[in-house]
Coordinates of C-alpha atoms and ligand atoms in Angstrom, one line a residue:
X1 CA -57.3 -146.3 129.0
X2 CA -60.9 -146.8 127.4
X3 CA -61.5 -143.3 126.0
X4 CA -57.6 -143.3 124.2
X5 CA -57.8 -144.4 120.5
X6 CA -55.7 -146.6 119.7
X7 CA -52.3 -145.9 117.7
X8 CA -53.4 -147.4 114.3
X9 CA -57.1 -146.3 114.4
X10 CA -55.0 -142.6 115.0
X11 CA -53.1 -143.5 112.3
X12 CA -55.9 -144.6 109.7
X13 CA -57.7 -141.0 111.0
X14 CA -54.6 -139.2 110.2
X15 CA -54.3 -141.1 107.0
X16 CA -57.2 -140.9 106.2
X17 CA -57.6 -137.0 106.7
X18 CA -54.5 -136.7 104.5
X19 CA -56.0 -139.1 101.7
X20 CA -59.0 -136.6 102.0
X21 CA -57.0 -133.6 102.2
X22 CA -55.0 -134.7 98.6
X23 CA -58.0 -135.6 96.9
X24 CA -59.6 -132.1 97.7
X25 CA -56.0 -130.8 96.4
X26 CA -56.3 -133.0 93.3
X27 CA -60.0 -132.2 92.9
X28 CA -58.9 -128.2 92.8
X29 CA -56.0 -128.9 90.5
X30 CA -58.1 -130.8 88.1
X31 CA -60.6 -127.8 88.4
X32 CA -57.8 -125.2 87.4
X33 CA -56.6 -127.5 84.9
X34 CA -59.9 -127.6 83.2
X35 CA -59.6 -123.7 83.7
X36 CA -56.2 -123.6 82.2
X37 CA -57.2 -126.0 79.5
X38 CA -60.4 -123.4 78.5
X39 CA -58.2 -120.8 78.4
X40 CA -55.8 -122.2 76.3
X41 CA -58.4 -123.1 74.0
X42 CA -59.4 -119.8 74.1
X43 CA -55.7 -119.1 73.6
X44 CA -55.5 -120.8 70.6
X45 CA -58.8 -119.4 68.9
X46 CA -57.3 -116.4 69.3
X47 CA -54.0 -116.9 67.7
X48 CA -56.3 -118.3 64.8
X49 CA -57.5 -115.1 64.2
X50 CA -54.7 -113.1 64.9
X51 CA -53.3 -116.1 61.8
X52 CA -56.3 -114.8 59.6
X53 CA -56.2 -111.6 59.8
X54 CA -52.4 -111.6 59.4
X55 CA -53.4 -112.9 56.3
X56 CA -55.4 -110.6 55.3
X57 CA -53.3 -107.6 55.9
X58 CA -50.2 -108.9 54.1
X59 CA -53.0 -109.6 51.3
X60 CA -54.4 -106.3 51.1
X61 CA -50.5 -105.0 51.7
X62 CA -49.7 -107.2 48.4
X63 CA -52.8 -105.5 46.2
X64 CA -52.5 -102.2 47.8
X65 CA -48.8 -102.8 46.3
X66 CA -50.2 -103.7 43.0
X67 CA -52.4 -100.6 43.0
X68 CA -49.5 -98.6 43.6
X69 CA -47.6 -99.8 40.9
X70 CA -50.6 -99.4 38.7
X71 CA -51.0 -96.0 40.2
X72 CA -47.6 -95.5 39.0
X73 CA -47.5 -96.9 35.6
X74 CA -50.9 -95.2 34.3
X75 CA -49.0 -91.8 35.7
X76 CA -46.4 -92.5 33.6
X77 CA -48.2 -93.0 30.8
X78 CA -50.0 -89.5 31.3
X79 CA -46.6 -87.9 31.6
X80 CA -45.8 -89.5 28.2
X81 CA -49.4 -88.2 26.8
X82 CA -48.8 -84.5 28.0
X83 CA -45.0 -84.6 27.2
X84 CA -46.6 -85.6 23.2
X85 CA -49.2 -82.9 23.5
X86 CA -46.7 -80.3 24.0
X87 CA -44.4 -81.6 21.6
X88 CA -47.1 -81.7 19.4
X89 CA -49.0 -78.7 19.2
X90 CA -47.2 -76.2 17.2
X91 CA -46.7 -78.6 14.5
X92 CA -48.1 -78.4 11.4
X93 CA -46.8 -80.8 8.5
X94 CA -47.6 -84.1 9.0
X95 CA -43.7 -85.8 8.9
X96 CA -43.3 -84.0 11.7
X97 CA -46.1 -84.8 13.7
X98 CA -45.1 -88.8 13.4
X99 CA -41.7 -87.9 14.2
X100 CA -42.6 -87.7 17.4
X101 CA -43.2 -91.4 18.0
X102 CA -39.6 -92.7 19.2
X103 CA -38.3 -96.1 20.9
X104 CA -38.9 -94.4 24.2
X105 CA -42.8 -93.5 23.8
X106 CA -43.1 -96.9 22.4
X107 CA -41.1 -98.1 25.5
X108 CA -43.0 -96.2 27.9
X109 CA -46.0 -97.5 26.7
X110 CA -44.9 -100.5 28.0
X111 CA -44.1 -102.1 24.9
X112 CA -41.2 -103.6 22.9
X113 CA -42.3 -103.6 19.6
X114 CA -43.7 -100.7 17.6
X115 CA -44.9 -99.2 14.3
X116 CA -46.8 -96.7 12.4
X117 CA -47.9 -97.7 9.1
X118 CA -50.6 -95.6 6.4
X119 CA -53.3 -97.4 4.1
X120 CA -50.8 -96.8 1.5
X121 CA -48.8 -99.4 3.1
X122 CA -46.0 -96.9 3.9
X123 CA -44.1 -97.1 7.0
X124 CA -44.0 -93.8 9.3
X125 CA -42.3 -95.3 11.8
X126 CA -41.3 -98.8 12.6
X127 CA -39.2 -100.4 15.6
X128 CA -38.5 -103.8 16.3
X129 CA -40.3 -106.0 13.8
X130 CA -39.2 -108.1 11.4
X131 CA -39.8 -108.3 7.5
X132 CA -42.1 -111.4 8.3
X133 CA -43.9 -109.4 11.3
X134 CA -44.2 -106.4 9.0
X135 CA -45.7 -108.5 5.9
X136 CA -48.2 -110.2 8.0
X137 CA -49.2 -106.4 9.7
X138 CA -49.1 -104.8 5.9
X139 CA -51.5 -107.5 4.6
X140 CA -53.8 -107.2 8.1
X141 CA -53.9 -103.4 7.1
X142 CA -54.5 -104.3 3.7
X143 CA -57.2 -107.0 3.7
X144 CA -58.9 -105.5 7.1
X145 CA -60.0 -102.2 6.1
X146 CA -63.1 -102.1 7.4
X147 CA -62.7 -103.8 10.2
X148 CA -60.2 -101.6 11.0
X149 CA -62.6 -98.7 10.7
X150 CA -65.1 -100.0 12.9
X151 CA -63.2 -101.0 15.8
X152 CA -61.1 -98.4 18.3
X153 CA -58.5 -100.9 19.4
X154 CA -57.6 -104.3 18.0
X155 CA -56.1 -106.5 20.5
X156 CA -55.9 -110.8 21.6
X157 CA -58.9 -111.6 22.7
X158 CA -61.0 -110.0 19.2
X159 CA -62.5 -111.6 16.7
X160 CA -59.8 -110.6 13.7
X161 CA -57.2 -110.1 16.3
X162 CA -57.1 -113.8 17.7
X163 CA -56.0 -114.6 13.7
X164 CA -53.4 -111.9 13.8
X165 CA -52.1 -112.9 17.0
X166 CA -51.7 -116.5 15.5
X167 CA -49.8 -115.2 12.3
X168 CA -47.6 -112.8 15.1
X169 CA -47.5 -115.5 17.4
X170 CA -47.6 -113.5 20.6
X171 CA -50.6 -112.7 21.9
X172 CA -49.5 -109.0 23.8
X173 CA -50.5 -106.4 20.7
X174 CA -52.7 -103.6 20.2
X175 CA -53.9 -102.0 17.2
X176 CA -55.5 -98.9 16.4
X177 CA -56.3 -96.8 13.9
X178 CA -55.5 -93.2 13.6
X179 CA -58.1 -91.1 11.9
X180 CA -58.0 -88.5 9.9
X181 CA -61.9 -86.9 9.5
X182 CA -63.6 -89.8 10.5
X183 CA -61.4 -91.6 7.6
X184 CA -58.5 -94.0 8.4
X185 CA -54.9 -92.5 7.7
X186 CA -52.6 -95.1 9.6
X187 CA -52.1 -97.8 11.8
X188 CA -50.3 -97.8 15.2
X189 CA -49.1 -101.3 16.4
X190 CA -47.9 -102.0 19.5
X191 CA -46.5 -105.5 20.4
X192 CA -44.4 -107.5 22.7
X193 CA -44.5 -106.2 26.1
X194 CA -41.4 -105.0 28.1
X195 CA -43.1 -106.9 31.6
X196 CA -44.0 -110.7 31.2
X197 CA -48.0 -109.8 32.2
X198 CA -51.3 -109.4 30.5
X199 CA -51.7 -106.4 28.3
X200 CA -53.3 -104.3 31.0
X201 CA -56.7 -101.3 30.9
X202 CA -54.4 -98.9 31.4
X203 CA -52.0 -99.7 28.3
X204 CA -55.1 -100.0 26.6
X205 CA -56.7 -96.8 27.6
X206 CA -53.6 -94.8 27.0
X207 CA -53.1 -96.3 23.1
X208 CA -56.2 -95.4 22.3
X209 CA -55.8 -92.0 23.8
X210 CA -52.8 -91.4 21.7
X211 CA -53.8 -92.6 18.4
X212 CA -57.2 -90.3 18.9
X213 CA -54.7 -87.2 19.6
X214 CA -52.5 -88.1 16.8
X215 CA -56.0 -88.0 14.6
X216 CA -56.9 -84.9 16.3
X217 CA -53.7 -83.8 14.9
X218 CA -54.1 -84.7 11.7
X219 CA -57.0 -83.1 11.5
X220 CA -55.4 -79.6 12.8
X221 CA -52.8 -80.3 10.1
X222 CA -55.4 -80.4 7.2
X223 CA -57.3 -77.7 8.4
X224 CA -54.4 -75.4 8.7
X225 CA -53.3 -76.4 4.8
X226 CA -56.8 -75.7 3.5
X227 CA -56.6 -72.0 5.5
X228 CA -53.3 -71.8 4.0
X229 CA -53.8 -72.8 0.3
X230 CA -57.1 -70.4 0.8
X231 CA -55.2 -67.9 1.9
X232 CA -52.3 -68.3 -1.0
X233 CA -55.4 -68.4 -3.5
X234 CA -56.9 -65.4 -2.2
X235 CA -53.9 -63.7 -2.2
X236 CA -53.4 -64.5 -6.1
X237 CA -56.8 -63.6 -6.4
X238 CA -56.5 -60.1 -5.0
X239 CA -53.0 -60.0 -6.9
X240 CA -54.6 -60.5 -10.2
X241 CA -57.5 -58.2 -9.3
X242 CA -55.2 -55.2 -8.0
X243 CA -53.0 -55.8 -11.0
X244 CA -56.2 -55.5 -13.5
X245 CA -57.2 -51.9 -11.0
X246 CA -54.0 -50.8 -11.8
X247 CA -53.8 -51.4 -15.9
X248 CA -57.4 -49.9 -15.9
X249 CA -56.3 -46.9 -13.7
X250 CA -53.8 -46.4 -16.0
X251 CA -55.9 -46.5 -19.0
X252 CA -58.4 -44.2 -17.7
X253 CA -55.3 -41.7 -16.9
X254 CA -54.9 -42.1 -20.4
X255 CA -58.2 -41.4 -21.4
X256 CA -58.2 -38.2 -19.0
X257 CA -55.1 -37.2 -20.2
X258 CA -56.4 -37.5 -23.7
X259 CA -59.7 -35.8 -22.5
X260 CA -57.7 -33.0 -21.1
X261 CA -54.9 -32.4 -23.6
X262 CA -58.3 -32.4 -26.1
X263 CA -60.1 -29.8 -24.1
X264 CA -56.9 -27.9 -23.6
X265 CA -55.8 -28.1 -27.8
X266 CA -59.4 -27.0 -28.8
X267 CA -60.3 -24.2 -26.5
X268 CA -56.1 -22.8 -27.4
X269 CA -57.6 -23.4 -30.9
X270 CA -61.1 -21.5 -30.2
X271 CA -59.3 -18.6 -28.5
X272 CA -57.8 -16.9 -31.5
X273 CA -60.7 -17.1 -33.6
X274 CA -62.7 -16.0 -30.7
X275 CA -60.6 -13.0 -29.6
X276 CA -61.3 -11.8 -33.3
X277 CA -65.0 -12.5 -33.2
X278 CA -65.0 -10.4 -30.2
X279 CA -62.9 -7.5 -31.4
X280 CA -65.3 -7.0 -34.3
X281 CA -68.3 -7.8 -32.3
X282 CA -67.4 -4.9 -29.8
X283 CA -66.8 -2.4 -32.1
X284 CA -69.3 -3.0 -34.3
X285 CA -71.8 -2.2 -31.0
X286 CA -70.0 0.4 -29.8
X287 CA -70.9 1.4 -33.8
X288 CA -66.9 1.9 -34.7
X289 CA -68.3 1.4 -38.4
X290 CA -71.2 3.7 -38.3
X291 CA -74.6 3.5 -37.5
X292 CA -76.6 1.1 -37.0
X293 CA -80.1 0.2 -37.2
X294 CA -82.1 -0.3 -33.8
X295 CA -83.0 -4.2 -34.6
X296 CA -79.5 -4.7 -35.5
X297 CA -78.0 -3.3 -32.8
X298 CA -79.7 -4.7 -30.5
X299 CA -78.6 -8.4 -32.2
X300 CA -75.2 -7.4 -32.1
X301 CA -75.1 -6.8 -28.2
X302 CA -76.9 -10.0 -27.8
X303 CA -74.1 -11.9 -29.9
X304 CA -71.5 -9.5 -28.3
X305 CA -72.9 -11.1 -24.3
X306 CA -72.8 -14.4 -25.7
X307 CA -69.4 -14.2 -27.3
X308 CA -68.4 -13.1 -23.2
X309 CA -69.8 -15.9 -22.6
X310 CA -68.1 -18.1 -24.6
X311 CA -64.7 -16.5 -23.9
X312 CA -65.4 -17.1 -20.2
X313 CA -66.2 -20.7 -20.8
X314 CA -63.4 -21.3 -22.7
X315 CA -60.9 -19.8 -20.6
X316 CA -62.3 -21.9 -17.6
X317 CA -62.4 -25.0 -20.1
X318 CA -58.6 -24.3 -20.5
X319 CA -57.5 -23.8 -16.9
X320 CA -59.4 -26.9 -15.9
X321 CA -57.9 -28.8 -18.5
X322 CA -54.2 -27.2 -17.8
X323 CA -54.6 -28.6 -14.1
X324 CA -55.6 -31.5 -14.8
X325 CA -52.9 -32.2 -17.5
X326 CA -50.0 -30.7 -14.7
X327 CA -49.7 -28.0 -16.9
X328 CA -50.5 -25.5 -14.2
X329 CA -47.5 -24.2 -12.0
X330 CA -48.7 -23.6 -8.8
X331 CA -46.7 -21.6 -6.4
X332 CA -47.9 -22.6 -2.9
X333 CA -46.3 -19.7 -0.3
X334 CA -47.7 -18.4 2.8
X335 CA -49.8 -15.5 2.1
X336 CA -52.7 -13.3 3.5
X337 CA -56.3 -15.1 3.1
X338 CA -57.8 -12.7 5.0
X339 CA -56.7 -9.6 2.5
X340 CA -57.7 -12.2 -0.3
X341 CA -61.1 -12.7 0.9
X342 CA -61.8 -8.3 1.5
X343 CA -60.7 -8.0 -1.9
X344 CA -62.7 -10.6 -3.8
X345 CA -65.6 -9.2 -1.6
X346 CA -65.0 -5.6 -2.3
X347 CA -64.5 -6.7 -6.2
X348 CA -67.8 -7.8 -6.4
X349 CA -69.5 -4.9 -4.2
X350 CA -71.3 -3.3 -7.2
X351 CA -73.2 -6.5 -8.1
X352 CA -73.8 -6.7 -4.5
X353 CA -75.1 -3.2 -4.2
X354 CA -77.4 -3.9 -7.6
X355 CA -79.0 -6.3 -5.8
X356 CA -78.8 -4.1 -2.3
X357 CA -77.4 -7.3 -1.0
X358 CA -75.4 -6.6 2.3
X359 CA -71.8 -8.0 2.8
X360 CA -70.7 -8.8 6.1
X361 CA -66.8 -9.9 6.8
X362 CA -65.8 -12.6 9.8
X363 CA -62.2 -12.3 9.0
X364 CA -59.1 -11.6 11.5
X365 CA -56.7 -8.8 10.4
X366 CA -54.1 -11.1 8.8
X367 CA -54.0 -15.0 8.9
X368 CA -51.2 -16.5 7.1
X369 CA -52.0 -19.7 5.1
X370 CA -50.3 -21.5 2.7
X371 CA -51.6 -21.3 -0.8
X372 CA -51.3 -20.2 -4.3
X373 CA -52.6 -16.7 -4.4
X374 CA -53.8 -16.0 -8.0
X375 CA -55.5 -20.0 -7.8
X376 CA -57.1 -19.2 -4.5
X377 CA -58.6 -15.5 -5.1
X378 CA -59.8 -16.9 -8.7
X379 CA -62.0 -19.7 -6.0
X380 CA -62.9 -17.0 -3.8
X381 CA -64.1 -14.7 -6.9
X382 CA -66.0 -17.9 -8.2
X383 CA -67.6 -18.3 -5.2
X384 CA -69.0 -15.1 -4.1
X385 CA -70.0 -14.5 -7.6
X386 CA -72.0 -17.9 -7.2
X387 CA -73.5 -16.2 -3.8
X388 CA -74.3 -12.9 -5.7
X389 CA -75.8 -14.4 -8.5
X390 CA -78.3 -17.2 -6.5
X391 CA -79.2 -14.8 -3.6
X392 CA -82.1 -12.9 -3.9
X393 CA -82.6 -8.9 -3.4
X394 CA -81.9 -7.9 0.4
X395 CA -80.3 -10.6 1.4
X396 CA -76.8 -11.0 3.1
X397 CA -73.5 -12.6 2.2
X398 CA -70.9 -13.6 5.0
X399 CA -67.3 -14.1 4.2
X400 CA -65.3 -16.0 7.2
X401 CA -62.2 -16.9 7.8
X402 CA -61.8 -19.6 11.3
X403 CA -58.3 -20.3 12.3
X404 CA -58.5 -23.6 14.7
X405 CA -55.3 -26.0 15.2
X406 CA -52.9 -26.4 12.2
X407 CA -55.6 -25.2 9.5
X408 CA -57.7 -22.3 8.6
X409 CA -61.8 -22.8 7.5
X410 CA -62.8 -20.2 4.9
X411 CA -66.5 -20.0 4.3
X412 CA -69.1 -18.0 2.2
X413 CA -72.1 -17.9 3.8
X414 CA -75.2 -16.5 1.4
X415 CA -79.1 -16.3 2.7
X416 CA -80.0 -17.8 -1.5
X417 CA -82.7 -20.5 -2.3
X418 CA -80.4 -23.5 -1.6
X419 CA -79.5 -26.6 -3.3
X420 CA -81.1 -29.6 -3.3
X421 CA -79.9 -31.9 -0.7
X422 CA -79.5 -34.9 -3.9
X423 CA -77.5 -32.3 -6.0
X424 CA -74.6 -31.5 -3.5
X425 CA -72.1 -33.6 -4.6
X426 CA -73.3 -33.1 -8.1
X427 CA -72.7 -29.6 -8.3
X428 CA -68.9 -30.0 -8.6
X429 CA -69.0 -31.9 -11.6
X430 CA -68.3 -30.7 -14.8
X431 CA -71.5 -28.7 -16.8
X432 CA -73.8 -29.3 -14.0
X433 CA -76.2 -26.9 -13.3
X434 CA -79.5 -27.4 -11.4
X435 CA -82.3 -27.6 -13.5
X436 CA -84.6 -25.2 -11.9
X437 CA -86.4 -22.1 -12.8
X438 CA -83.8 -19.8 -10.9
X439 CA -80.9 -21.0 -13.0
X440 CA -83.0 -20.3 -16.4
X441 CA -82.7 -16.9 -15.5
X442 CA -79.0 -16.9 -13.8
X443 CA -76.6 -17.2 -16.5
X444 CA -73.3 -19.5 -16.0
X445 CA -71.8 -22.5 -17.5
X446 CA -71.2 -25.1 -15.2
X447 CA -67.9 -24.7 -14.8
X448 CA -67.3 -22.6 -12.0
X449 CA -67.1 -25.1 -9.2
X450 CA -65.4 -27.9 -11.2
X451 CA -62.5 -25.5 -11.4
X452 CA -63.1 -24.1 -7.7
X453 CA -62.6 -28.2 -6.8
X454 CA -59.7 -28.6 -8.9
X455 CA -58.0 -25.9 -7.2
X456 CA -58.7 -27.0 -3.6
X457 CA -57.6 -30.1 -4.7
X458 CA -54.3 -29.4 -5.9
X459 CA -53.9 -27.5 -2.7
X460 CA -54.3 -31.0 -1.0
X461 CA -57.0 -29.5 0.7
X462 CA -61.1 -30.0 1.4
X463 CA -64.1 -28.1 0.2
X464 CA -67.5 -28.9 0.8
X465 CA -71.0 -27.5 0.9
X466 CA -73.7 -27.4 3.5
X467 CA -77.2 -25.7 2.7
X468 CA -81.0 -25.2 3.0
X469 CA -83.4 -24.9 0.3
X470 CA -84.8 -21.3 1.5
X471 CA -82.7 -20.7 3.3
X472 CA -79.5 -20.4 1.7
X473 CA -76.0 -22.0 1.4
X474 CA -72.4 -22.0 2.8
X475 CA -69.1 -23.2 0.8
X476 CA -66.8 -24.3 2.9
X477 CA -62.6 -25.2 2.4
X478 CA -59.5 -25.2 4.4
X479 CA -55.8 -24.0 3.9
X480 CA -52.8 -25.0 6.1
X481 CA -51.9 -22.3 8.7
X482 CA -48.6 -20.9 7.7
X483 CA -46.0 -19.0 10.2
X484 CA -45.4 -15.0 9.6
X485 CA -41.4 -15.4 9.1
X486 CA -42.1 -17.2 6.5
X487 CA -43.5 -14.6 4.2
Ligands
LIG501 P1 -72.6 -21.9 -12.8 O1 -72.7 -21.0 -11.6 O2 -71.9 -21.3 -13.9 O3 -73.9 -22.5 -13.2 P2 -71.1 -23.5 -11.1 O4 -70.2 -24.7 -11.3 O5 -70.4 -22.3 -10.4 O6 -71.7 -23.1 -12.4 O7 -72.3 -23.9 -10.2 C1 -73.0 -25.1 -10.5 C2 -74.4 -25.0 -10.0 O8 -74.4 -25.1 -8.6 C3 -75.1 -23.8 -10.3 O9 -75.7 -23.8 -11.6 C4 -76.2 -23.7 -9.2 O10 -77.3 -24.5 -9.5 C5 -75.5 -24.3 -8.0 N1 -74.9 -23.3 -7.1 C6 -73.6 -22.9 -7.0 N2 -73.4 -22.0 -6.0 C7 -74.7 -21.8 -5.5 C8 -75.2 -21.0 -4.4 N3 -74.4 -20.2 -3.7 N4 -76.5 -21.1 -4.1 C9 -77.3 -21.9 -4.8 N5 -76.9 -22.7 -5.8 C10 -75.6 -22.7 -6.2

């Protein structure tokens, strides 16, 4: 057979395919072995950084933790500051205040150790140190004054506080002072921490928070003595002062009583003499002893008008003074003011008509006040006859009587010259008379409204005076409305 291949060539083909066939196979495998190996590396790079940032999370977790526990502590410590604010703020005495300080505030300021301790060298609190620790913290207080002063908190790592924490031998303290107006009162020390770390900002902060509060306090403190001694001193002041008022209000009753019991013992004294001076001085002008020459008789009536005169003055002289002494007995009862005032104006109705002056009444039919009806009708009399006498011819007096509320308002109304605006009040007193050309001519003493005040005044009452120069003048005072089943 010339076109059959031989066996073994067939073979070697066969072979030879195969041989081709597994190389190709191999070939492939190496190619996705060299895949697989990329990826792997791949693979690996990857786990790497998964590795890293695994890392980095359970690092951040770790100061996120710390954070938190910072968070924590400095909350804490605020608690402790506000719980010491409240406690604090109604206190006002200086014992107290440091009495606040306790193992647990020094505790929960994160510290072992703790004491208070004045320039004085006396201890307001102390916890935890021993007589060595608390020699070696006196003489630091002692020998570091201004130091002291000029720093806000002492700790380690400063330049007088690297000595001290030598001589303490621990290196976790803080100092500060607590002042007082800008002057040092104390020392707070803090030492040995309750957790083995560094003394931390927050501590720090916190301290120096306190010890500025407990100087706020202080200050509060003082302020509130000065007030207080002020106040105690003022009071002793206005003591003293009232107490001198009172001795010279006494005195001057004195003097007024002596005034009065004077006035009262020499017009009783002038009466008698006086009542016989006018006896003989009315009969000798009504010429009881005979005749008389013109001139003479004429003399006598002038010394009979001034002898009324006198009388008058000496009578008022004597009821003022009797009312002022207590002597007068005044029987306040309801009775009619309106009757009062018709009479008083009907009493003086021939002066009136002299002087053609018209008379007009305001008055209700009755009103019922209370008041003493011989005192009260002698003020009414007083004060029409003031009217009368400083009202010119043709003019008009009004005579009113204006219940309103609990009271009545009496009021004489005259169309006069007027008073001065400056002599208002003055007319009241004693002998005052306004110095003008009108009073030359009208006669009076001065005494009228002094008594007509008196009266009122005894009465409990107000009078008072409003008026127009020209245009004429109205006395005004009240009297307490009184029911009719009481008369
Ligand atoms: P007297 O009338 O005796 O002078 P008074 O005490 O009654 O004393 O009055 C004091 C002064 O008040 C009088 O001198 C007078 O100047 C003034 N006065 C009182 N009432 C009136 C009035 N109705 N009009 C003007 N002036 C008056």
């Amino acid at each position: 057979m010339p076109n059959s291949i031989s066996p073994i060539l067939a073979s070697a083909i066969a072979l030879s395919i195969l041989i081709l066939f597994l190389v190709l196979y191999l070939l492939n495998k190496l190619q996705y072995i060299k895949i697989l190996n990329k990826n792997i590396g791949r693979l690996n790079k990857t786990i790497r950084e998964l590795d890293y940032q695994a890392k980095l999370i359970i690092k951040g977790d770790m100061e996120l933790k710390l954070y938190q526990e910072e968070v924590e502590d400095k909350l804490n410590k605020l608690t402790l500051l506000k719980n010491l604010i409240i406690s604090s703020l109604r206190i006002l005495d200086k014992e107290n205040l440091f009495s606040q300080i306790d193992e647990k505030t020094i505790n929960d300021l994160g510290f072992k150790k703790g004491m208070i301790l004045t320039m004085e060298g006396e201890e307001k609190f102390s916890i935890g140190f021993d007589p060595k620790e608390k020699s070696i913290l006196n003489d630091f207080v002692k020998y570091r004054k201004n130091f002291i002063q000029a720093m806000p908190l002492i700790s380690a790592d400063t330049e007088a506080g690297t000595e001290l924490a030598g001589a303490l031998q621990t290196k976790d303290f803080l100092i500060a002072p607590i002042k007082a107006r800008e002057k040092i009162y104390a020392v707070f020390v803090l030492a040995n921490l309750v957790m083995p770390t560094d003394v931390r900002r927050a501590e720090k902060e916190i301290f120096s928070i306190i010890c500025m509060y407990l100087g706020q306090c202080l200050d509060n403190i003082q302020l509130f003595e000065e007030i207080y001694n002020a106040k105690d001193e003022l009071e002793k002041k206005v003591k003293e002062r009232t107490n001198e008022l009172v001795k010279s209000l006494r005195d001057i009753e004195a003097i007024s009583r002596a005034k009065s019991d004077f006035i009262s013992n020499v017009s009783h004294e002038l009466r008698t003499p006086l009542t016989s001076v006018k006896g003989f001085s009315s009969l000798l002008v009504a010429e009881k002893f005979g005749k008389l020459p013109e001139e003479a008789k004429k003399r006598l009536e002038t010394i009979d008008e001034n002898v009324d005169k006198l009388v008058n003055m000496v009578n008022t002289l004597l009821d003022i003074a009797r009312i002022e002494s207590g002597k007068t007995e005044v029987k306040i009862a309801p009775a009619d003011i309106a009757k009062s005032i018709r009479d008083a104006g009907e009493f003086l109705t021939p002066q009136m008509q002299a002087k053609n002056i018209k008379l007009v009444f305001d008055v209700p039919d009755t009103v019922l006040v209370y008041m003493d009806k011989n005192l009260i009708d002698q003020v009414l009399i007083n004060l029409i006859g003031n009217a009368v006498k400083f009202t010119p011819e043709g003019g008009q007096i009004k005579m009113s009587a204006r219940p309103g509320g609990s009271q009545v308002i009496v009021s004489i109304a005259d169309t006069g010259y007027g008073i001065e605006k400056e002599n208002l009040e003055k007319i009241f007193q004693e002998f005052f008379r306004v110095d003008n050309t009108i009073n030359v001519k009208a006669k009076g003493t001065g005494l009228g409204l002094s008594l007509v005040k008196r009266i009122i005044e005894i009465h409990k009452e107000k009078i008072w005076v409003e008026s127009e120069i020209g245009k004429g003048s109205t006395f005004c005072f009240t009297l307490k409305l009184a029911k009719e089943k009481n008369i």
